[in-house]
Amino acid sequence: MTNRKIRIIPFDMKYLEDYYKNFNEEITKYQWPDPFETIEDARALLQDFLDEMEKEETLVFAVVDTDERFVGSVETHGLSGDCPELGVWIIESEQGKGYAYEALKYILDYANSKYGKTEFFYEADVRNAGSNKLLSKFADSYEIEALDTEELVTDSGKELKLRGNRLTRKGIA
């Protein structure tokens, strides 16, 4: 939950169609994955995430507004490791409202309180201004170490310039 116009709740397949429709070319422009070819492809991936969540390997949450309308997703993968990976995306029409920050803060706090995680990996294309601005908003609570930038081409031909970042929670003895 949050204190604003959104709630962060465990992902439910009732949001499948919205997830599928909104995980589009613009959202995936600077990401490794591409939009799903079919809704069944989306269902299979999300079911894998939900199965991993049951095993406490992954966290996948829906970001919804006060009318329960899907506005995005936030995830943490690799909970059994030392440095789980973070991911967040907000549908185009709802970007720029602070929802990605709220969702990411929620999952960081949740992973810390429930699993004791203090270090996370966050990767964003260097050209993705929104994702990189989002990362900087955590500088008061986390040491942020920029890692190497990897230039690569996806199977679909997207040219990416991905920079990893290690976030370490401040105030850890």
Coordinates of C-alpha atoms in Angstrom, one line a residue:
M1 CA 0.0 0.0 0.0
T2 CA 1.0 3.7 -0.3
N3 CA -0.3 6.9 1.0
R4 CA -1.4 8.4 -2.3
K5 CA -3.5 7.7 -5.3
I6 CA -2.1 4.2 -5.9
R7 CA -1.8 0.9 -4.2
I8 CA 0.8 -1.7 -4.7
I9 CA -0.7 -5.2 -4.4
P10 CA 0.4 -8.7 -5.3
F11 CA -0.1 -9.2 -9.0
D12 CA -3.4 -10.9 -9.9
M13 CA -4.2 -12.4 -13.4
K14 CA -7.3 -10.1 -13.5
Y15 CA -4.7 -7.5 -14.7
L16 CA -3.4 -9.7 -17.5
E17 CA -5.1 -7.9 -20.4
D18 CA -4.0 -4.5 -19.2
Y19 CA -0.5 -5.7 -18.6
Y20 CA -0.4 -7.2 -22.1
K21 CA -1.9 -4.1 -23.8
N22 CA 0.3 -1.6 -22.1
F23 CA 3.6 -3.4 -22.2
N24 CA 4.1 -1.9 -25.7
E25 CA 6.8 -0.6 -28.0
E26 CA 7.3 2.6 -26.1
I27 CA 7.5 0.9 -22.7
T28 CA 10.0 -1.6 -23.9
K29 CA 12.0 0.8 -26.1
Y30 CA 15.0 0.6 -23.7
Q31 CA 14.4 -2.8 -22.2
W32 CA 15.6 -6.3 -23.2
P33 CA 12.1 -7.7 -23.5
D34 CA 9.8 -6.8 -26.4
P35 CA 6.1 -6.5 -26.3
F36 CA 4.3 -9.8 -26.1
E37 CA 3.3 -11.3 -29.4
T38 CA 0.1 -12.8 -27.8
I39 CA -1.8 -12.5 -24.6
E40 CA -0.9 -16.2 -24.0
D41 CA 2.8 -15.3 -24.0
A42 CA 2.0 -12.6 -21.4
R43 CA 0.0 -15.1 -19.3
A44 CA 2.9 -17.7 -19.4
L45 CA 5.5 -15.2 -18.3
L46 CA 3.3 -13.7 -15.5
Q47 CA 2.4 -17.2 -14.4
D48 CA 6.1 -18.0 -14.1
F49 CA 6.6 -14.9 -12.0
L50 CA 3.7 -15.9 -9.8
D51 CA 5.1 -19.4 -9.4
E52 CA 8.4 -17.9 -8.4
M53 CA 6.7 -15.6 -6.0
E54 CA 5.1 -18.6 -4.2
K55 CA 8.7 -20.0 -3.9
E56 CA 9.8 -16.6 -2.5
E57 CA 12.3 -16.2 -5.3
T58 CA 10.5 -13.2 -7.0
L59 CA 8.2 -10.4 -5.9
V60 CA 5.7 -9.2 -8.5
F61 CA 3.2 -6.5 -7.6
A62 CA 0.6 -4.6 -9.6
V63 CA 0.4 -0.8 -9.3
V64 CA -3.3 0.2 -9.3
D65 CA -5.2 3.4 -8.8
T66 CA -8.0 4.0 -6.4
D67 CA -10.5 2.5 -8.9
E68 CA -8.4 -0.7 -9.1
R69 CA -7.2 0.2 -12.6
F70 CA -3.9 -1.2 -13.5
V71 CA -1.2 1.4 -14.0
G72 CA 2.0 -0.6 -13.9
S73 CA 4.2 -3.3 -12.3
V74 CA 7.1 -3.5 -9.9
E75 CA 9.2 -6.6 -9.5
T76 CA 12.2 -8.0 -7.6
H77 CA 13.9 -11.1 -9.0
G78 CA 16.5 -13.3 -7.4
L79 CA 15.5 -13.0 -3.8
S80 CA 17.6 -16.0 -2.8
G81 CA 20.7 -14.2 -3.9
D82 CA 22.7 -11.4 -2.3
C83 CA 21.7 -8.7 -4.7
P84 CA 18.1 -9.1 -6.1
E85 CA 17.3 -7.3 -9.4
L86 CA 14.6 -4.6 -9.5
G87 CA 12.2 -3.7 -12.3
V88 CA 9.4 -1.2 -12.6
W89 CA 7.2 0.2 -15.3
I90 CA 4.2 2.5 -15.4
I91 CA 1.8 2.8 -18.4
E92 CA 2.4 5.7 -20.6
S93 CA -0.7 7.7 -19.6
E94 CA 0.3 7.6 -15.9
Q95 CA 4.0 8.4 -16.2
G96 CA 5.5 11.5 -14.6
K97 CA 3.2 11.3 -11.5
G98 CA 5.7 9.8 -9.1
Y99 CA 4.1 6.3 -9.2
A100 CA 7.3 4.5 -10.2
Y101 CA 9.1 6.0 -7.3
E102 CA 6.4 5.0 -4.9
A103 CA 6.3 1.5 -6.3
L104 CA 10.0 1.0 -6.2
K105 CA 10.3 2.4 -2.7
Y106 CA 7.5 0.0 -1.6
I107 CA 9.3 -3.0 -3.0
L108 CA 12.7 -2.0 -1.6
D109 CA 11.2 -1.5 1.9
Y110 CA 9.2 -4.8 1.6
A111 CA 12.2 -6.8 0.5
N112 CA 14.2 -5.3 3.3
S113 CA 11.6 -5.9 6.1
K114 CA 10.5 -9.4 4.9
Y115 CA 13.7 -10.8 3.6
G116 CA 16.5 -8.6 5.1
K117 CA 17.7 -7.5 1.7
T118 CA 19.9 -4.4 1.8
E119 CA 21.6 -4.5 -1.6
F120 CA 19.8 -4.5 -5.0
F121 CA 20.7 -4.3 -8.7
Y122 CA 18.9 -1.8 -11.0
E123 CA 19.6 -1.7 -14.7
A124 CA 18.6 1.1 -17.1
D125 CA 19.5 2.2 -20.6
V126 CA 21.7 5.3 -20.3
R127 CA 19.2 7.0 -22.8
N128 CA 16.2 6.3 -20.6
A129 CA 16.0 9.7 -18.8
G130 CA 13.0 8.7 -16.7
S131 CA 14.5 5.5 -15.3
N132 CA 17.8 7.2 -14.5
K133 CA 16.1 10.2 -12.8
L134 CA 14.1 7.7 -10.8
L135 CA 17.3 6.0 -9.5
S136 CA 18.7 9.4 -8.3
K137 CA 15.6 9.9 -6.1
F138 CA 17.0 7.1 -3.9
A139 CA 20.3 8.7 -3.2
D140 CA 19.3 9.8 0.4
S141 CA 18.5 6.2 1.4
Y142 CA 20.9 4.2 -0.7
E143 CA 24.5 4.3 -1.8
I144 CA 24.3 4.1 -5.6
E145 CA 27.2 2.6 -7.4
A146 CA 27.2 2.9 -11.2
L147 CA 28.6 -0.2 -12.8
D148 CA 29.8 -0.7 -16.3
T149 CA 27.6 0.1 -19.3
E150 CA 27.0 -2.9 -21.7
E151 CA 26.2 -2.2 -25.3
L152 CA 24.2 -5.0 -26.9
V153 CA 21.7 -5.9 -29.5
T154 CA 18.6 -7.9 -28.6
D155 CA 17.3 -10.8 -30.6
S156 CA 14.7 -8.4 -32.2
G157 CA 17.4 -5.9 -33.2
K158 CA 17.1 -3.2 -30.4
E159 CA 20.4 -1.6 -29.6
L160 CA 20.7 -1.1 -25.9
K161 CA 23.2 0.7 -23.7
L162 CA 22.5 -0.8 -20.3
R163 CA 24.2 0.5 -17.2
G164 CA 23.8 -1.5 -14.0
N165 CA 23.7 0.1 -10.6
R166 CA 24.2 -1.4 -7.2
L167 CA 22.0 0.1 -4.5
T168 CA 23.1 -0.5 -0.9
R169 CA 20.8 0.6 1.9
K170 CA 22.5 3.3 4.0
G171 CA 22.8 3.0 7.8
I172 CA 23.7 -0.7 7.7
A173 CA 26.3 -1.6 10.4

